[in-house]
CSV table of C-alpha atoms and ligand atoms in Angstrom, one decimal:
chain,number,residue,atom,x,y,z
I,1,MET,CA,-65.1,116.0,-145.3
I,2,PRO,CA,-68.9,115.9,-145.1
I,3,SER,CA,-71.0,118.9,-144.3
I,4,ALA,CA,-72.8,119.0,-140.9
I,5,LEU,CA,-76.3,120.1,-140.0
I,6,VAL,CA,-77.3,120.6,-136.3
I,7,PHE,CA,-80.9,120.5,-135.2
I,8,PHE,CA,-82.5,122.4,-132.3
I,9,SER,CA,-86.2,122.7,-131.4
I,10,GLU,CA,-85.3,126.1,-129.8
I,11,PHE,CA,-82.2,128.2,-129.6
I,12,SER,CA,-81.7,131.3,-127.4
I,13,GLU,CA,-78.8,133.6,-126.8
I,14,ALA,CA,-77.9,131.5,-123.7
I,15,PRO,CA,-77.6,128.1,-125.1
I,16,SER,CA,-77.3,125.0,-122.9
I,17,LYS,CA,-73.9,123.3,-122.5
I,18,ALA,CA,-75.2,120.4,-124.6
I,19,GLN,CA,-76.2,122.8,-127.4
I,20,ARG,CA,-72.7,124.4,-127.3
I,21,GLU,CA,-71.0,121.0,-127.5
I,22,LEU,CA,-73.1,120.1,-130.6
I,23,LEU,CA,-72.1,123.4,-132.2
I,24,THR,CA,-68.4,122.8,-131.4
I,25,LEU,CA,-68.5,119.3,-132.9
I,26,ALA,CA,-70.2,120.6,-136.0
I,27,SER,CA,-67.5,123.4,-136.4
I,28,GLY,CA,-65.0,120.7,-137.3
I,29,PHE,CA,-67.0,119.8,-140.5
I,30,GLU,CA,-67.6,121.5,-143.8
I,31,ASN,CA,-70.2,124.4,-143.9
I,32,PRO,CA,-71.7,123.9,-140.5
I,33,ALA,CA,-75.4,124.7,-140.7
I,34,VAL,CA,-78.1,124.8,-138.0
I,35,ALA,CA,-81.9,124.2,-138.3
I,36,VAL,CA,-84.1,125.6,-135.6
I,37,ALA,CA,-87.8,124.8,-135.4
I,38,SER,CA,-88.8,128.1,-133.9
I,39,GLU,CA,-87.8,131.8,-134.2
I,40,VAL,CA,-84.1,132.7,-133.4
I,41,SER,CA,-83.4,136.2,-132.1
I,42,ALA,CA,-80.6,138.4,-133.4
I,43,ALA,CA,-78.6,137.8,-130.3
I,44,ALA,CA,-79.0,134.1,-130.6
I,45,GLN,CA,-77.9,134.3,-134.3
I,46,GLU,CA,-74.7,136.0,-133.1
I,47,VAL,CA,-74.0,133.1,-130.8
I,48,LEU,CA,-74.4,130.7,-133.7
I,49,ALA,CA,-72.0,132.8,-135.8
I,50,SER,CA,-69.4,132.7,-133.0
I,51,TYR,CA,-69.3,128.9,-133.4
I,52,GLY,CA,-68.6,129.2,-137.1
I,53,VAL,CA,-72.1,128.4,-138.3
I,54,VAL,CA,-72.5,129.6,-141.8
I,55,LYS,CA,-76.2,129.0,-142.4
I,56,LEU,CA,-79.3,129.0,-140.3
I,57,TYR,CA,-82.6,127.5,-141.4
I,58,THR,CA,-85.7,128.5,-139.4
I,59,ALA,CA,-89.5,128.1,-139.8
I,60,SER,CA,-92.1,129.6,-137.6
I,61,SER,CA,-94.3,127.0,-135.9
I,62,GLN,CA,-97.2,125.4,-137.8
I,63,ALA,CA,-100.3,123.8,-136.4
I,64,GLN,CA,-99.9,121.9,-133.1
I,65,VAL,CA,-99.1,118.5,-134.5
I,66,PHE,CA,-97.0,116.2,-132.4
I,67,GLY,CA,-93.4,116.3,-133.6
I,68,GLN,CA,-94.5,117.0,-137.2
I,69,HIS,CA,-93.2,120.6,-137.3
I,70,GLU,CA,-89.7,119.6,-136.1
I,71,LEU,CA,-89.6,116.7,-138.5
I,72,SER,CA,-90.6,119.0,-141.4
I,73,VAL,CA,-88.0,121.7,-140.5
I,74,LEU,CA,-85.1,119.2,-140.2
I,75,ASP,CA,-86.2,117.3,-143.4
I,76,ALA,CA,-86.4,120.6,-145.4
I,77,ALA,CA,-83.0,121.8,-144.1
I,78,LEU,CA,-81.5,118.4,-144.8
I,79,GLN,CA,-82.7,118.6,-148.4
I,80,ALA,CA,-81.4,122.2,-148.7
I,81,THR,CA,-77.9,121.3,-147.4
I,82,GLY,CA,-77.5,117.7,-148.5
I,83,ALA,CA,-75.6,117.3,-145.2
I,84,GLY,CA,-73.6,114.1,-144.7
I,85,LEU,CA,-73.9,114.4,-140.9
I,86,VAL,CA,-76.9,115.5,-138.8
I,87,LEU,CA,-76.2,116.2,-135.2
I,88,LEU,CA,-79.0,116.0,-132.6
I,89,ALA,CA,-79.4,116.2,-128.8
I,90,ASN,CA,-79.3,113.0,-126.9
I,91,ASP,CA,-82.9,113.2,-125.6
I,92,ASN,CA,-85.7,110.8,-126.6
I,93,PHE,CA,-87.5,113.3,-128.8
I,94,SER,CA,-84.4,113.9,-130.9
I,95,ARG,CA,-83.5,110.2,-131.1
I,96,GLU,CA,-87.0,109.6,-132.5
I,97,LEU,CA,-86.7,112.5,-134.9
I,98,GLY,CA,-83.3,111.2,-136.2
I,99,ALA,CA,-84.5,107.6,-136.5
I,100,ARG,CA,-87.6,108.7,-138.5
I,101,LEU,CA,-85.5,110.7,-140.9
I,102,ALA,CA,-82.8,108.1,-141.1
I,103,VAL,CA,-85.5,105.6,-142.3
I,104,ARG,CA,-87.0,108.1,-144.7
I,105,HIS,CA,-83.7,108.9,-146.3
I,106,ASN,CA,-82.1,105.4,-146.1
I,107,GLY,CA,-79.4,106.7,-143.8
I,108,ALA,CA,-78.1,105.6,-140.4
I,109,ILE,CA,-78.6,106.6,-136.8
I,110,ILE,CA,-76.0,106.2,-134.0
I,111,THR,CA,-77.1,107.4,-130.5
I,112,ASP,CA,-75.0,108.2,-127.4
I,113,VAL,CA,-72.1,109.2,-129.5
I,114,ILE,CA,-69.1,110.7,-127.7
I,115,GLY,CA,-67.0,111.8,-130.8
I,116,ILE,CA,-67.1,111.7,-134.6
I,117,THR,CA,-64.1,111.9,-136.9
I,118,GLY,CA,-64.0,113.7,-140.3
I,119,ASP,CA,-64.7,110.5,-142.1
I,120,LEU,CA,-67.8,109.8,-140.0
I,121,VAL,CA,-66.5,107.2,-137.6
I,122,ALA,CA,-68.5,107.6,-134.4
I,123,THR,CA,-67.3,106.5,-131.0
I,124,LYS,CA,-69.6,105.3,-128.3
I,125,ASP,CA,-69.6,103.1,-125.2
I,126,GLU,CA,-71.5,99.8,-125.4
I,127,LEU,CA,-72.6,97.0,-123.1
I,128,ALA,CA,-72.7,99.0,-119.9
I,129,GLY,CA,-69.5,100.8,-120.7
I,130,SER,CA,-67.4,97.6,-121.1
I,131,TYR,CA,-66.6,98.4,-124.7
I,132,SER,CA,-65.6,101.5,-126.6
I,133,VAL,CA,-67.1,101.0,-130.1
I,134,GLN,CA,-66.2,102.8,-133.4
I,135,ALA,CA,-69.1,102.6,-135.9
I,136,LYS,CA,-69.4,104.1,-139.4
I,137,PRO,CA,-72.5,104.3,-141.5
I,138,THR,CA,-72.5,102.1,-144.6
I,139,ASN,CA,-75.1,104.2,-146.4
I,140,GLY,CA,-76.4,107.7,-146.6
I,141,THR,CA,-76.5,110.5,-144.1
I,142,LEU,CA,-75.4,109.8,-140.5
I,143,PHE,CA,-77.8,111.0,-137.8
I,144,ALA,CA,-75.9,111.1,-134.5
I,145,THR,CA,-77.1,112.1,-131.0
I,146,LEU,CA,-74.3,113.5,-128.9
I,147,LYS,CA,-73.9,112.4,-125.3
I,148,PRO,CA,-73.5,115.6,-123.1
I,149,ASN,CA,-70.1,116.3,-121.5
I,150,SER,CA,-68.3,114.5,-124.3
I,151,ILE,CA,-66.9,117.5,-126.2
I,152,GLU,CA,-64.9,120.5,-124.8
I,153,ASP,CA,-67.1,123.6,-125.6
I,154,ALA,CA,-65.0,125.9,-127.9
I,155,PRO,CA,-66.4,128.7,-130.1
I,156,ALA,CA,-64.6,129.1,-133.5
I,157,ALA,CA,-61.7,131.6,-133.6
I,158,ALA,CA,-63.2,133.8,-136.4
I,159,ASN,CA,-66.8,134.9,-136.9
I,160,ILE,CA,-68.1,134.0,-140.3
I,161,PRO,CA,-71.2,135.9,-141.5
I,162,LEU,CA,-74.4,133.9,-140.8
I,163,ALA,CA,-76.9,133.5,-143.7
I,164,VAL,CA,-80.5,133.0,-142.6
I,165,GLU,CA,-83.2,131.2,-144.6
I,166,GLU,CA,-86.8,130.9,-143.8
I,167,LEU,CA,-88.0,127.5,-144.9
I,168,ALA,CA,-91.2,127.0,-146.8
I,169,LEU,CA,-92.8,123.9,-145.3
I,170,GLU,CA,-95.4,121.5,-146.7
I,171,ASP,CA,-98.8,121.6,-145.2
I,172,SER,CA,-99.1,118.9,-142.5
I,173,SER,CA,-102.8,119.3,-141.8
I,174,ASP,CA,-103.5,115.6,-142.7
I,175,ALA,CA,-101.4,114.4,-139.7
I,176,LYS,CA,-103.1,111.6,-137.7
I,177,VAL,CA,-102.1,112.9,-134.2
I,178,ARG,CA,-102.6,116.4,-132.8
I,179,ILE,CA,-101.6,117.9,-129.5
I,180,ALA,CA,-104.9,118.4,-127.5
I,181,ALA,CA,-103.2,120.3,-124.6
I,182,ALA,CA,-99.7,120.9,-123.4
I,183,GLU,CA,-98.6,122.1,-119.9
I,184,ALA,CA,-95.0,123.2,-119.1
I,185,LYS,CA,-93.6,121.4,-116.1
I,186,ALA,CA,-92.4,123.6,-113.2
I,187,ALA,CA,-88.7,124.4,-113.9
I,188,SER,CA,-86.2,123.4,-111.2
I,189,ASP,CA,-83.3,125.6,-110.3
I,190,ARG,CA,-81.0,122.6,-110.4
I,191,PRO,CA,-79.0,121.9,-113.6
I,192,ALA,CA,-80.3,119.3,-116.0
I,193,LEU,CA,-79.3,115.8,-115.0
I,194,THR,CA,-77.7,114.9,-118.3
I,195,GLU,CA,-75.6,118.1,-118.5
I,196,ALA,CA,-74.7,118.7,-114.8
I,197,ARG,CA,-71.0,118.8,-113.9
I,198,VAL,CA,-71.9,117.3,-110.5
I,199,VAL,CA,-74.6,114.7,-109.8
I,200,VAL,CA,-75.7,113.4,-106.4
I,201,ALA,CA,-77.7,110.2,-106.7
I,202,GLY,CA,-79.6,108.3,-104.1
I,203,GLY,CA,-80.8,104.7,-104.1
I,204,ARG,CA,-82.9,102.3,-101.9
I,205,GLY,CA,-80.6,103.3,-99.0
I,206,VAL,CA,-82.3,106.7,-98.7
I,207,ASN,CA,-85.3,104.8,-97.4
I,208,GLY,CA,-87.8,107.1,-98.8
I,209,ASP,CA,-86.2,110.4,-97.8
I,210,PHE,CA,-84.4,112.2,-100.6
I,211,GLY,CA,-83.9,115.3,-98.4
I,212,PRO,CA,-80.2,114.7,-97.6
I,213,VAL,CA,-79.4,113.9,-101.2
I,214,GLU,CA,-81.2,117.1,-102.4
I,215,ASP,CA,-79.6,119.2,-99.7
I,216,LEU,CA,-76.1,118.1,-100.7
I,217,ALA,CA,-76.9,118.6,-104.4
I,218,ASP,CA,-78.0,122.2,-103.6
I,219,ALA,CA,-74.9,122.9,-101.6
I,220,LEU,CA,-72.8,121.7,-104.6
I,221,GLY,CA,-75.0,123.2,-107.3
I,222,ALA,CA,-75.6,119.7,-108.6
I,223,ALA,CA,-78.3,117.7,-110.2
I,224,VAL,CA,-80.2,114.9,-108.4
I,225,GLY,CA,-80.3,111.4,-109.8
I,226,ALA,CA,-81.5,108.1,-108.5
I,227,SER,CA,-81.4,104.3,-108.9
I,228,ARG,CA,-84.3,102.4,-110.3
I,229,ALA,CA,-85.1,101.0,-106.9
I,230,ALA,CA,-85.8,104.6,-105.7
I,231,THR,CA,-87.8,105.7,-108.8
I,232,ASP,CA,-89.8,102.5,-108.8
I,233,ALA,CA,-90.6,103.1,-105.1
I,234,GLY,CA,-92.1,106.5,-106.1
I,235,TRP,CA,-89.6,108.4,-103.9
I,236,ILE,CA,-88.5,110.6,-106.9
I,237,SER,CA,-89.7,111.1,-110.4
I,238,HIS,CA,-88.7,108.6,-113.1
I,239,ASP,CA,-86.9,111.4,-115.0
I,240,ALA,CA,-84.2,111.1,-112.3
I,241,GLN,CA,-83.4,107.4,-113.0
I,242,ILE,CA,-79.8,106.8,-114.1
I,243,GLY,CA,-78.8,103.6,-115.8
I,244,GLN,CA,-79.5,101.1,-118.5
I,245,THR,CA,-83.2,102.0,-118.7
I,246,GLY,CA,-82.8,105.6,-117.4
I,247,VAL,CA,-80.5,108.4,-118.5
I,248,THR,CA,-76.7,108.2,-119.0
I,249,VAL,CA,-74.6,110.8,-117.2
I,250,ALA,CA,-70.9,111.5,-117.4
I,251,PRO,CA,-70.3,114.4,-114.9
I,252,GLN,CA,-67.0,115.6,-113.5
I,253,LEU,CA,-68.2,114.3,-110.1
I,254,TYR,CA,-70.8,111.6,-109.3
I,255,ILE,CA,-71.8,111.0,-105.7
I,256,SER,CA,-73.6,107.7,-105.2
I,257,ALA,CA,-75.5,107.4,-101.9
I,258,GLY,CA,-77.2,104.2,-100.8
I,259,ILE,CA,-76.9,102.6,-104.2
I,260,SER,CA,-75.5,99.0,-104.4
I,261,GLY,CA,-73.9,99.5,-107.9
I,262,ALA,CA,-75.8,96.9,-110.0
I,263,ILE,CA,-74.6,96.5,-113.6
I,264,GLN,CA,-77.7,98.3,-114.9
I,265,GLN,CA,-77.0,101.3,-112.6
I,266,LYS,CA,-73.3,101.4,-113.5
I,267,ALA,CA,-74.2,101.5,-117.2
I,268,GLY,CA,-75.5,105.0,-116.8
I,269,MET,CA,-72.7,106.5,-114.7
I,270,GLN,CA,-69.5,104.7,-114.8
I,271,THR,CA,-67.8,107.0,-117.3
I,272,SER,CA,-68.1,109.9,-114.7
I,273,LYS,CA,-64.7,111.5,-114.2
I,274,PHE,CA,-64.6,111.0,-110.4
I,275,ILE,CA,-67.0,108.8,-108.4
I,276,ILE,CA,-67.6,109.0,-104.7
I,277,ALA,CA,-69.6,106.1,-103.2
I,278,ILE,CA,-71.3,106.2,-99.8
I,279,ASN,CA,-72.6,102.8,-98.7
I,280,LYS,CA,-72.9,101.2,-95.3
I,281,ASP,CA,-72.0,97.8,-96.8
I,282,VAL,CA,-68.2,97.5,-97.3
I,283,ASP,CA,-68.8,94.8,-99.9
I,284,ALA,CA,-71.2,96.8,-102.1
I,285,PRO,CA,-70.2,96.5,-105.8
I,286,VAL,CA,-70.3,100.3,-106.2
I,287,PHE,CA,-66.9,100.5,-104.4
I,288,GLU,CA,-65.3,98.5,-107.3
I,289,ILE,CA,-65.7,101.6,-109.6
I,290,ALA,CA,-65.5,104.3,-106.9
I,291,ASP,CA,-62.4,106.7,-106.8
I,292,LEU,CA,-63.3,107.4,-103.2
I,293,GLY,CA,-65.4,105.1,-101.0
I,294,ILE,CA,-67.0,106.1,-97.7
I,295,VAL,CA,-68.4,103.2,-95.6
I,296,GLY,CA,-71.1,104.7,-93.5
I,297,ASP,CA,-74.7,105.7,-93.0
I,298,LEU,CA,-75.7,108.3,-95.7
I,299,ALA,CA,-78.1,109.9,-93.2
I,300,LYS,CA,-75.0,111.0,-91.3
I,301,VAL,CA,-72.4,111.4,-94.1
I,302,LEU,CA,-74.5,113.5,-96.5
I,303,PRO,CA,-75.6,116.3,-94.0
I,304,GLN,CA,-72.0,116.5,-92.7
I,305,ALA,CA,-70.7,116.9,-96.3
I,306,ALA,CA,-73.3,119.6,-97.1
I,307,GLU,CA,-72.6,121.5,-93.9
I,308,GLU,CA,-68.8,121.4,-94.6
I,309,ILE,CA,-69.3,122.6,-98.2
I,310,ARG,CA,-71.5,125.5,-97.1
I,311,ARG,CA,-69.0,126.4,-94.3
I,312,ARG,CA,-66.1,126.6,-96.8
I,313,LYS,CA,-68.2,128.5,-99.4
I,314,ALA,CA,-69.2,131.1,-96.8
Q,401,FAD,C1,-83.5,95.1,-117.4
Q,401,FAD,C2,-83.2,95.9,-116.2
Q,401,FAD,C3,-82.9,97.3,-116.3
Q,401,FAD,C4,-82.6,98.0,-115.2
Q,401,FAD,N1,-82.3,99.3,-115.3
Q,401,FAD,C5,-81.8,100.0,-114.2
Q,401,FAD,C6,-81.5,101.4,-114.3
Q,401,FAD,O1,-81.6,102.0,-115.4
Q,401,FAD,N2,-81.0,102.0,-113.2
Q,401,FAD,C7,-80.9,101.4,-112.0
Q,401,FAD,O2,-80.4,102.0,-111.1
Q,401,FAD,N3,-81.2,100.1,-111.9
Q,401,FAD,C8,-81.7,99.4,-113.0
Q,401,FAD,N4,-82.1,98.1,-112.8
Q,401,FAD,C9,-82.2,97.6,-111.4
Q,401,FAD,C10,-80.9,97.1,-110.9
Q,401,FAD,O3,-80.6,95.8,-111.2
Q,401,FAD,C11,-80.9,97.2,-109.3
Q,401,FAD,O4,-82.0,96.4,-108.8
Q,401,FAD,C12,-81.0,98.6,-108.8
Q,401,FAD,O5,-80.1,99.5,-109.4
Q,401,FAD,C13,-80.9,98.6,-107.3
Q,401,FAD,O6,-81.0,99.9,-106.8
Q,401,FAD,P1,-80.3,100.3,-105.4
Q,401,FAD,O7,-78.8,100.1,-105.6
Q,401,FAD,O8,-80.8,101.6,-105.1
Q,401,FAD,O9,-80.9,99.3,-104.4
Q,401,FAD,P2,-80.2,98.1,-103.7
Q,401,FAD,O10,-79.5,97.1,-104.6
Q,401,FAD,O11,-81.2,97.5,-102.8
Q,401,FAD,O12,-79.0,98.7,-102.8
Q,401,FAD,C14,-79.3,99.6,-101.8
Q,401,FAD,C15,-77.9,99.9,-101.2
Q,401,FAD,O13,-78.0,100.9,-100.2
Q,401,FAD,C16,-77.2,100.6,-99.1
Q,401,FAD,N5,-77.7,101.2,-97.9
Q,401,FAD,C17,-78.9,100.9,-97.3
Q,401,FAD,N6,-79.1,101.8,-96.3
Q,401,FAD,C18,-78.0,102.7,-96.3
Q,401,FAD,C19,-77.6,103.8,-95.5
Q,401,FAD,N7,-78.4,104.2,-94.5
Q,401,FAD,N8,-76.5,104.4,-95.8
Q,401,FAD,C20,-75.7,104.0,-96.8
Q,401,FAD,N9,-76.0,102.9,-97.6
Q,401,FAD,C21,-77.1,102.3,-97.3
Q,401,FAD,C22,-77.2,99.1,-99.0
Q,401,FAD,O14,-76.0,98.6,-98.4
Q,401,FAD,C23,-77.2,98.7,-100.5
Q,401,FAD,O15,-75.9,98.5,-101.1
Q,401,FAD,C24,-82.5,97.4,-113.9
Q,401,FAD,C25,-82.7,96.0,-113.8
Q,401,FAD,C26,-83.1,95.3,-115.0
Q,401,FAD,C27,-83.3,93.8,-114.8
């Protein structure tokens, strides 16, 4: 069984669901270790130990060089552990990080993974979810990005003492690109789209008004998603786009409102556990994959649903 190394840019005592899933997956491998590119508090270290992590590699941040610090931390931790499996988040930054190191170390990268066996066979959905593919690296370390909501979060039964090592990193002052300025985006109270248990998504059918979609999402504690028609129209940010060229989600409940169900949209949501589709066209393709279909005007259905949910919660 290969050893596993998980990478996080940051890790706090309240890890996200996606981070906990990565730790759970790593706990099934030899000597699970974690590399974090920033300081890790004592309370956060306890959380790592509760998932069976035996070693933590950290390094305080260097000069503001785009992505270079994270790359150096993961590379140094990889050389220290000789891990056969590196587990990363499924976001674009981590994918690029994994790809750069896979090239550097003549290894392999597999993204959107939903499970990995002890002999490094990774499972993922392909071609808009039409195929379940098993892939195995033919050479070197496997860098895998894990699709959120793929693994049941489960801390290890016994706490193993966590050893902590501060990495000595090489100087990266000759980097070609530096961050000139960085501004944090205003945080939303809604859950992150890729991690949410419930997603409410709107399409061209909202006709420019995401209010009813957002209101139902807030009644359910859900994230808000969108089709490309809606993001291209500028009705909502491109971060919300679900599908082939957007994010992939697999929540327990996906509510699709005013979305026709094109193949490129389905690619990002059809592995959701339960799909409710609201569309005024009875022939809309989205009904082919819906567990529950409502033929009607979303401007009437969504407010009624939100009101009923709030009434029952009260
Ligand atoms: C290479 C490529 C990549 C793409 N990537 C993506 C992607 O990542 N994600 C994505 O979503 N698309 C993607 N697309 C676009 C995709 O093909 C569709 O054009 C897009 O998904 C359509 O969005 P929509 O369903 O919101 O709009 P439409 O197809 O126009 O459907 C709108 C639906 O709303 C219904 N409707 C209208 N009014 C109401 C109402 N009042 N109440 C209820 N229902 C109503 C209509 O009956 C209709 O079914 C991609 C396309 C290409 C070529």
